[in-house]
Amino acid sequence: MSDKNFCVVVVSALALVAFVIAMWLLPGMQTPAGWAACSKEQCTLQGWLGASSGWVGAAVTLATLFVLIRQQRQETKRLLRPLDLLCERVIVASTALQEESAILRAGKQMILEGTSTQWRGMENCLEAIGRLYTILQPVRDQFSLNIVNTDRLIATIDTHVQALGKAITNYRDQSQVPGWPLPQLKPEDVANLIGPAAEAVDQYRDFCTHHAQTFVRR
């Protein structure tokens, strides 16, 4: 019974047998008004087949269309399954991106609080930057290619995050080398770069999550 093709054949055969038996019995049947369902000389298999061919053809056509549409939907789901999995990974990654943007904002607060927490705040930001690219890289290319274009948002992230990483590195180097020739960076200068970087990550996360969820619900 689990084999659909087998069930179709069996049901079709039983329907044909029932049709032949009904055709054989109809000449002796009476309608409620007392009239014979059909006259004996006209109640032939050829006549019934000819009379019912249009209805049977329509029924077969509808059944065929139903099967074809169902097969097409199943094939479409099979082909889109890899993209579904990709969208699910993007949705999971959005949580990790949210955590990293929160770490960036916490690092900004640590930098602004005072000298005792400045270095730790900057180290946290550098570590978060490294994890950001680890999270983004596995899905960014395929997601942008198959679901929605994220090149502009990725470029924005790169601009702000790279500027932040460079500023932290320069601040560390200038602080460790006396008489550094470049103007000394202030902690506030580094902290001011964190907000745009975290905001860019949040925008990318929200954009990708929205489109991934829309794709999965289609």
PDB file of C-alpha atoms in Angstrom:
ATOM      1  CA  MET A   1       0.000   0.000   0.000  1.00  0.00           C
ATOM      2  CA  SER A   2       2.968   2.346   0.401  1.00  0.00           C
ATOM      3  CA  ASP A   3       3.757   2.029  -3.325  1.00  0.00           C
ATOM      4  CA  LYS A   4       1.682   4.783  -4.966  1.00  0.00           C
ATOM      5  CA  ASN A   5       2.218   3.526  -8.518  1.00  0.00           C
ATOM      6  CA  PHE A   6       0.974   0.065  -7.530  1.00  0.00           C
ATOM      7  CA  CYS A   7      -2.126   1.568  -5.897  1.00  0.00           C
ATOM      8  CA  VAL A   8      -2.931   3.582  -9.020  1.00  0.00           C
ATOM      9  CA  VAL A   9      -2.789   0.469 -11.208  1.00  0.00           C
ATOM     10  CA  VAL A  10      -4.947  -1.585  -8.852  1.00  0.00           C
ATOM     11  CA  VAL A  11      -7.566   1.146  -8.419  1.00  0.00           C
ATOM     12  CA  SER A  12      -7.707   1.704 -12.197  1.00  0.00           C
ATOM     13  CA  ALA A  13      -8.214  -2.016 -12.813  1.00  0.00           C
ATOM     14  CA  LEU A  14     -10.968  -2.227 -10.188  1.00  0.00           C
ATOM     15  CA  ALA A  15     -12.672   0.839 -11.652  1.00  0.00           C
ATOM     16  CA  LEU A  16     -12.656  -0.773 -15.120  1.00  0.00           C
ATOM     17  CA  VAL A  17     -14.142  -4.002 -13.778  1.00  0.00           C
ATOM     18  CA  ALA A  18     -16.832  -2.061 -11.906  1.00  0.00           C
ATOM     19  CA  PHE A  19     -17.630  -0.123 -15.067  1.00  0.00           C
ATOM     20  CA  VAL A  20     -18.065  -3.303 -17.142  1.00  0.00           C
ATOM     21  CA  ILE A  21     -20.289  -4.874 -14.477  1.00  0.00           C
ATOM     22  CA  ALA A  22     -22.407  -1.711 -14.241  1.00  0.00           C
ATOM     23  CA  MET A  23     -22.798  -1.637 -18.037  1.00  0.00           C
ATOM     24  CA  TRP A  24     -23.917  -5.282 -17.988  1.00  0.00           C
ATOM     25  CA  LEU A  25     -26.527  -4.682 -15.263  1.00  0.00           C
ATOM     26  CA  LEU A  26     -27.940  -1.356 -16.474  1.00  0.00           C
ATOM     27  CA  PRO A  27     -30.359  -2.754 -19.120  1.00  0.00           C
ATOM     28  CA  GLY A  28     -32.374  -4.418 -16.355  1.00  0.00           C
ATOM     29  CA  MET A  29     -32.400  -1.411 -14.014  1.00  0.00           C
ATOM     30  CA  GLN A  30     -35.327   0.961 -13.739  1.00  0.00           C
ATOM     31  CA  THR A  31     -35.256   4.657 -13.026  1.00  0.00           C
ATOM     32  CA  PRO A  32     -37.556   6.091 -10.326  1.00  0.00           C
ATOM     33  CA  ALA A  33     -39.979   7.109 -13.095  1.00  0.00           C
ATOM     34  CA  GLY A  34     -40.190   3.534 -14.346  1.00  0.00           C
ATOM     35  CA  TRP A  35     -38.119   4.036 -17.472  1.00  0.00           C
ATOM     36  CA  ALA A  36     -35.266   1.668 -18.300  1.00  0.00           C
ATOM     37  CA  ALA A  37     -31.828   3.091 -17.749  1.00  0.00           C
ATOM     38  CA  CYS A  38     -31.051   2.206 -21.345  1.00  0.00           C
ATOM     39  CA  SER A  39     -32.560   0.016 -24.042  1.00  0.00           C
ATOM     40  CA  LYS A  40     -31.090  -3.421 -24.483  1.00  0.00           C
ATOM     41  CA  GLU A  41     -30.238  -2.982 -28.153  1.00  0.00           C
ATOM     42  CA  GLN A  42     -28.350   0.284 -27.465  1.00  0.00           C
ATOM     43  CA  CYS A  43     -26.716  -0.656 -24.170  1.00  0.00           C
ATOM     44  CA  THR A  44     -23.384  -1.869 -25.514  1.00  0.00           C
ATOM     45  CA  LEU A  45     -19.834  -1.530 -24.267  1.00  0.00           C
ATOM     46  CA  GLN A  46     -18.950   0.475 -27.352  1.00  0.00           C
ATOM     47  CA  GLY A  47     -21.860   2.859 -26.753  1.00  0.00           C
ATOM     48  CA  TRP A  48     -21.015   3.373 -23.102  1.00  0.00           C
ATOM     49  CA  LEU A  49     -17.341   3.888 -23.848  1.00  0.00           C
ATOM     50  CA  GLY A  50     -18.227   6.417 -26.521  1.00  0.00           C
ATOM     51  CA  ALA A  51     -20.653   8.263 -24.279  1.00  0.00           C
ATOM     52  CA  SER A  52     -18.317   8.379 -21.309  1.00  0.00           C
ATOM     53  CA  SER A  53     -15.059   9.020 -23.174  1.00  0.00           C
ATOM     54  CA  GLY A  54     -15.283  12.791 -22.725  1.00  0.00           C
ATOM     55  CA  TRP A  55     -15.808  12.607 -18.962  1.00  0.00           C
ATOM     56  CA  VAL A  56     -13.164   9.935 -18.555  1.00  0.00           C
ATOM     57  CA  GLY A  57     -10.703  11.997 -20.600  1.00  0.00           C
ATOM     58  CA  ALA A  58     -11.368  15.055 -18.488  1.00  0.00           C
ATOM     59  CA  ALA A  59     -10.932  13.075 -15.266  1.00  0.00           C
ATOM     60  CA  VAL A  60      -7.680  11.537 -16.518  1.00  0.00           C
ATOM     61  CA  THR A  61      -6.400  14.961 -17.561  1.00  0.00           C
ATOM     62  CA  LEU A  62      -7.148  16.452 -14.139  1.00  0.00           C
ATOM     63  CA  ALA A  63      -5.548  13.513 -12.378  1.00  0.00           C
ATOM     64  CA  THR A  64      -2.466  13.792 -14.594  1.00  0.00           C
ATOM     65  CA  LEU A  65      -2.171  17.524 -13.925  1.00  0.00           C
ATOM     66  CA  PHE A  66      -2.460  16.906 -10.184  1.00  0.00           C
ATOM     67  CA  VAL A  67       0.332  14.310 -10.297  1.00  0.00           C
ATOM     68  CA  LEU A  68       2.570  16.521 -12.455  1.00  0.00           C
ATOM     69  CA  ILE A  69       2.085  19.573 -10.213  1.00  0.00           C
ATOM     70  CA  ARG A  70       2.836  17.505  -7.130  1.00  0.00           C
ATOM     71  CA  GLN A  71       5.959  16.033  -8.710  1.00  0.00           C
ATOM     72  CA  GLN A  72       7.093  19.514  -9.758  1.00  0.00           C
ATOM     73  CA  ARG A  73       6.678  20.824  -6.212  1.00  0.00           C
ATOM     74  CA  GLN A  74       8.615  17.899  -4.775  1.00  0.00           C
ATOM     75  CA  GLU A  75      11.408  18.379  -7.323  1.00  0.00           C
ATOM     76  CA  THR A  76      11.521  22.109  -6.579  1.00  0.00           C
ATOM     77  CA  LYS A  77      11.810  21.408  -2.847  1.00  0.00           C
ATOM     78  CA  ARG A  78      14.609  18.930  -3.516  1.00  0.00           C
ATOM     79  CA  LEU A  79      16.531  21.428  -5.645  1.00  0.00           C
ATOM     80  CA  LEU A  80      16.062  24.241  -3.116  1.00  0.00           C
ATOM     81  CA  ARG A  81      17.009  22.148  -0.080  1.00  0.00           C
ATOM     82  CA  PRO A  82      20.688  23.234  -0.175  1.00  0.00           C
ATOM     83  CA  LEU A  83      19.558  26.874  -0.195  1.00  0.00           C
ATOM     84  CA  ASP A  84      17.211  26.167   2.706  1.00  0.00           C
ATOM     85  CA  LEU A  85      20.153  24.809   4.686  1.00  0.00           C
ATOM     86  CA  LEU A  86      22.200  27.871   3.740  1.00  0.00           C
ATOM     87  CA  CYS A  87      19.448  30.185   4.988  1.00  0.00           C
ATOM     88  CA  GLU A  88      19.218  28.212   8.222  1.00  0.00           C
ATOM     89  CA  ARG A  89      22.964  28.703   8.733  1.00  0.00           C
ATOM     90  CA  VAL A  90      22.552  32.440   8.120  1.00  0.00           C
ATOM     91  CA  ILE A  91      19.794  32.602  10.741  1.00  0.00           C
ATOM     92  CA  VAL A  92      22.004  30.760  13.240  1.00  0.00           C
ATOM     93  CA  ALA A  93      24.952  33.002  12.383  1.00  0.00           C
ATOM     94  CA  SER A  94      22.844  36.080  13.107  1.00  0.00           C
ATOM     95  CA  THR A  95      22.938  35.213  16.808  1.00  0.00           C
ATOM     96  CA  ALA A  96      26.718  35.015  16.730  1.00  0.00           C
ATOM     97  CA  LEU A  97      26.932  38.340  14.884  1.00  0.00           C
ATOM     98  CA  GLN A  98      24.723  39.948  17.499  1.00  0.00           C
ATOM     99  CA  GLU A  99      27.050  38.697  20.232  1.00  0.00           C
ATOM    100  CA  GLU A 100      30.122  40.123  18.505  1.00  0.00           C
ATOM    101  CA  SER A 101      28.535  43.539  17.945  1.00  0.00           C
ATOM    102  CA  ALA A 102      27.623  43.553  21.656  1.00  0.00           C
ATOM    103  CA  ILE A 103      31.271  42.796  22.508  1.00  0.00           C
ATOM    104  CA  LEU A 104      32.365  45.730  20.345  1.00  0.00           C
ATOM    105  CA  ARG A 105      30.012  48.085  22.159  1.00  0.00           C
ATOM    106  CA  ALA A 106      31.142  46.731  25.534  1.00  0.00           C
ATOM    107  CA  GLY A 107      34.745  47.329  24.447  1.00  0.00           C
ATOM    108  CA  LYS A 108      33.897  50.934  23.668  1.00  0.00           C
ATOM    109  CA  GLN A 109      32.532  51.393  27.163  1.00  0.00           C
ATOM    110  CA  MET A 110      35.656  49.836  28.672  1.00  0.00           C
ATOM    111  CA  ILE A 111      37.893  52.180  26.659  1.00  0.00           C
ATOM    112  CA  LEU A 112      35.984  55.240  27.803  1.00  0.00           C
ATOM    113  CA  GLU A 113      35.852  54.205  31.465  1.00  0.00           C
ATOM    114  CA  GLY A 114      39.523  54.780  32.179  1.00  0.00           C
ATOM    115  CA  THR A 115      43.102  53.651  31.707  1.00  0.00           C
ATOM    116  CA  SER A 116      42.683  50.494  33.783  1.00  0.00           C
ATOM    117  CA  THR A 117      40.273  48.938  31.273  1.00  0.00           C
ATOM    118  CA  GLN A 118      41.421  50.546  28.004  1.00  0.00           C
ATOM    119  CA  TRP A 119      43.794  47.795  26.954  1.00  0.00           C
ATOM    120  CA  ARG A 120      41.360  45.035  27.787  1.00  0.00           C
ATOM    121  CA  GLY A 121      38.609  46.775  25.860  1.00  0.00           C
ATOM    122  CA  MET A 122      40.803  47.131  22.777  1.00  0.00           C
ATOM    123  CA  GLU A 123      41.938  43.509  22.981  1.00  0.00           C
ATOM    124  CA  ASN A 124      38.306  42.414  23.172  1.00  0.00           C
ATOM    125  CA  CYS A 125      37.534  44.443  20.055  1.00  0.00           C
ATOM    126  CA  LEU A 126      40.436  42.937  18.120  1.00  0.00           C
ATOM    127  CA  GLU A 127      39.326  39.437  19.087  1.00  0.00           C
ATOM    128  CA  ALA A 128      35.761  40.235  18.063  1.00  0.00           C
ATOM    129  CA  ILE A 129      36.970  41.475  14.669  1.00  0.00           C
ATOM    130  CA  GLY A 130      38.742  38.164  14.062  1.00  0.00           C
ATOM    131  CA  ARG A 131      35.645  36.176  14.996  1.00  0.00           C
ATOM    132  CA  LEU A 132      33.442  38.381  12.810  1.00  0.00           C
ATOM    133  CA  TYR A 133      35.209  37.344   9.628  1.00  0.00           C
ATOM    134  CA  THR A 134      35.202  33.726  10.753  1.00  0.00           C
ATOM    135  CA  ILE A 135      31.412  33.902  11.040  1.00  0.00           C
ATOM    136  CA  LEU A 136      30.834  35.834   7.825  1.00  0.00           C
ATOM    137  CA  GLN A 137      33.099  33.986   5.425  1.00  0.00           C
ATOM    138  CA  PRO A 138      31.392  30.549   5.266  1.00  0.00           C
ATOM    139  CA  VAL A 139      28.038  31.967   4.144  1.00  0.00           C
ATOM    140  CA  ARG A 140      28.656  35.388   2.604  1.00  0.00           C
ATOM    141  CA  ASP A 141      29.613  34.234  -0.920  1.00  0.00           C
ATOM    142  CA  GLN A 142      26.912  31.595  -1.465  1.00  0.00           C
ATOM    143  CA  PHE A 143      24.214  33.635   0.250  1.00  0.00           C
ATOM    144  CA  SER A 144      25.002  36.697  -1.853  1.00  0.00           C
ATOM    145  CA  LEU A 145      25.108  34.606  -5.024  1.00  0.00           C
ATOM    146  CA  ASN A 146      21.873  32.614  -4.585  1.00  0.00           C
ATOM    147  CA  ILE A 147      19.566  34.580  -2.299  1.00  0.00           C
ATOM    148  CA  VAL A 148      20.247  38.315  -2.102  1.00  0.00           C
ATOM    149  CA  ASN A 149      23.092  40.686  -2.934  1.00  0.00           C
ATOM    150  CA  THR A 150      25.005  41.780   0.186  1.00  0.00           C
ATOM    151  CA  ASP A 151      28.098  43.272  -1.474  1.00  0.00           C
ATOM    152  CA  ARG A 152      27.282  46.827  -0.340  1.00  0.00           C
ATOM    153  CA  LEU A 153      26.755  45.794   3.272  1.00  0.00           C
ATOM    154  CA  ILE A 154      29.908  43.660   3.298  1.00  0.00           C
ATOM    155  CA  ALA A 155      31.897  46.587   1.889  1.00  0.00           C
ATOM    156  CA  THR A 156      30.523  48.814   4.673  1.00  0.00           C
ATOM    157  CA  ILE A 157      31.539  46.281   7.306  1.00  0.00           C
ATOM    158  CA  ASP A 158      35.021  46.001   5.804  1.00  0.00           C
ATOM    159  CA  THR A 159      35.452  49.789   5.764  1.00  0.00           C
ATOM    160  CA  HIS A 160      34.491  50.356   9.391  1.00  0.00           C
ATOM    161  CA  VAL A 161      35.972  47.196  10.893  1.00  0.00           C
ATOM    162  CA  GLN A 162      39.309  47.600   9.115  1.00  0.00           C
ATOM    163  CA  ALA A 163      39.502  51.237  10.195  1.00  0.00           C
ATOM    164  CA  LEU A 164      38.819  50.169  13.780  1.00  0.00           C
ATOM    165  CA  GLY A 165      41.434  47.408  13.689  1.00  0.00           C
ATOM    166  CA  LYS A 166      44.012  49.763  12.217  1.00  0.00           C
ATOM    167  CA  ALA A 167      43.291  52.422  14.839  1.00  0.00           C
ATOM    168  CA  ILE A 168      43.669  49.948  17.699  1.00  0.00           C
ATOM    169  CA  THR A 169      46.944  48.667  16.271  1.00  0.00           C
ATOM    170  CA  ASN A 170      48.286  52.173  15.785  1.00  0.00           C
ATOM    171  CA  TYR A 171      47.276  53.176  19.298  1.00  0.00           C
ATOM    172  CA  ARG A 172      49.059  50.155  20.726  1.00  0.00           C
ATOM    173  CA  ASP A 173      52.201  50.791  18.687  1.00  0.00           C
ATOM    174  CA  GLN A 174      52.319  54.499  19.475  1.00  0.00           C
ATOM    175  CA  SER A 175      51.878  53.825  23.177  1.00  0.00           C
ATOM    176  CA  GLN A 176      54.742  51.336  23.245  1.00  0.00           C
ATOM    177  CA  VAL A 177      57.278  53.412  21.268  1.00  0.00           C
ATOM    178  CA  PRO A 178      58.432  56.684  22.875  1.00  0.00           C
ATOM    179  CA  GLY A 179      58.613  59.674  20.569  1.00  0.00           C
ATOM    180  CA  TRP A 180      56.321  58.176  17.932  1.00  0.00           C
ATOM    181  CA  PRO A 181      56.473  60.541  14.894  1.00  0.00           C
ATOM    182  CA  LEU A 182      52.732  60.480  14.210  1.00  0.00           C
ATOM    183  CA  PRO A 183      50.283  62.455  16.352  1.00  0.00           C
ATOM    184  CA  GLN A 184      49.251  60.380  19.322  1.00  0.00           C
ATOM    185  CA  LEU A 185      45.828  58.780  19.026  1.00  0.00           C
ATOM    186  CA  LYS A 186      43.533  59.294  21.966  1.00  0.00           C
ATOM    187  CA  PRO A 187      41.389  56.490  23.403  1.00  0.00           C
ATOM    188  CA  GLU A 188      38.327  58.503  22.417  1.00  0.00           C
ATOM    189  CA  ASP A 189      39.466  58.399  18.778  1.00  0.00           C
ATOM    190  CA  VAL A 190      39.488  54.606  18.872  1.00  0.00           C
ATOM    191  CA  ALA A 191      36.191  54.408  20.767  1.00  0.00           C
ATOM    192  CA  ASN A 192      34.440  56.621  18.212  1.00  0.00           C
ATOM    193  CA  LEU A 193      35.206  54.074  15.493  1.00  0.00           C
ATOM    194  CA  ILE A 194      33.524  51.230  17.347  1.00  0.00           C
ATOM    195  CA  GLY A 195      29.956  52.532  17.032  1.00  0.00           C
ATOM    196  CA  PRO A 196      29.868  52.595  13.191  1.00  0.00           C
ATOM    197  CA  ALA A 197      31.529  49.177  13.017  1.00  0.00           C
ATOM    198  CA  ALA A 198      28.985  47.605  15.378  1.00  0.00           C
ATOM    199  CA  GLU A 199      26.121  49.321  13.552  1.00  0.00           C
ATOM    200  CA  ALA A 200      27.351  47.987  10.183  1.00  0.00           C
ATOM    201  CA  VAL A 201      27.419  44.451  11.593  1.00  0.00           C
ATOM    202  CA  ASP A 202      23.882  44.858  12.953  1.00  0.00           C
ATOM    203  CA  GLN A 203      22.577  46.137   9.611  1.00  0.00           C
ATOM    204  CA  TYR A 204      24.116  43.199   7.784  1.00  0.00           C
ATOM    205  CA  ARG A 205      22.710  40.768  10.347  1.00  0.00           C
ATOM    206  CA  ASP A 206      19.173  42.196  10.148  1.00  0.00           C
ATOM    207  CA  PHE A 207      19.206  42.338   6.352  1.00  0.00           C
ATOM    208  CA  CYS A 208      20.427  38.763   5.877  1.00  0.00           C
ATOM    209  CA  THR A 209      18.175  37.349   8.603  1.00  0.00           C
ATOM    210  CA  HIS A 210      15.091  38.973   7.062  1.00  0.00           C
ATOM    211  CA  HIS A 211      15.791  37.568   3.605  1.00  0.00           C
ATOM    212  CA  ALA A 212      16.764  34.143   4.950  1.00  0.00           C
ATOM    213  CA  GLN A 213      13.544  33.849   6.948  1.00  0.00           C
ATOM    214  CA  THR A 214      11.499  35.040   3.962  1.00  0.00           C
ATOM    215  CA  PHE A 215      13.158  32.413   1.751  1.00  0.00           C
ATOM    216  CA  VAL A 216      12.487  29.610   4.242  1.00  0.00           C
ATOM    217  CA  ARG A 217       8.813  30.622   4.593  1.00  0.00           C
ATOM    218  CA  ARG A 218       8.174  30.869   0.830  1.00  0.00           C
TER     219      ARG A 218
END
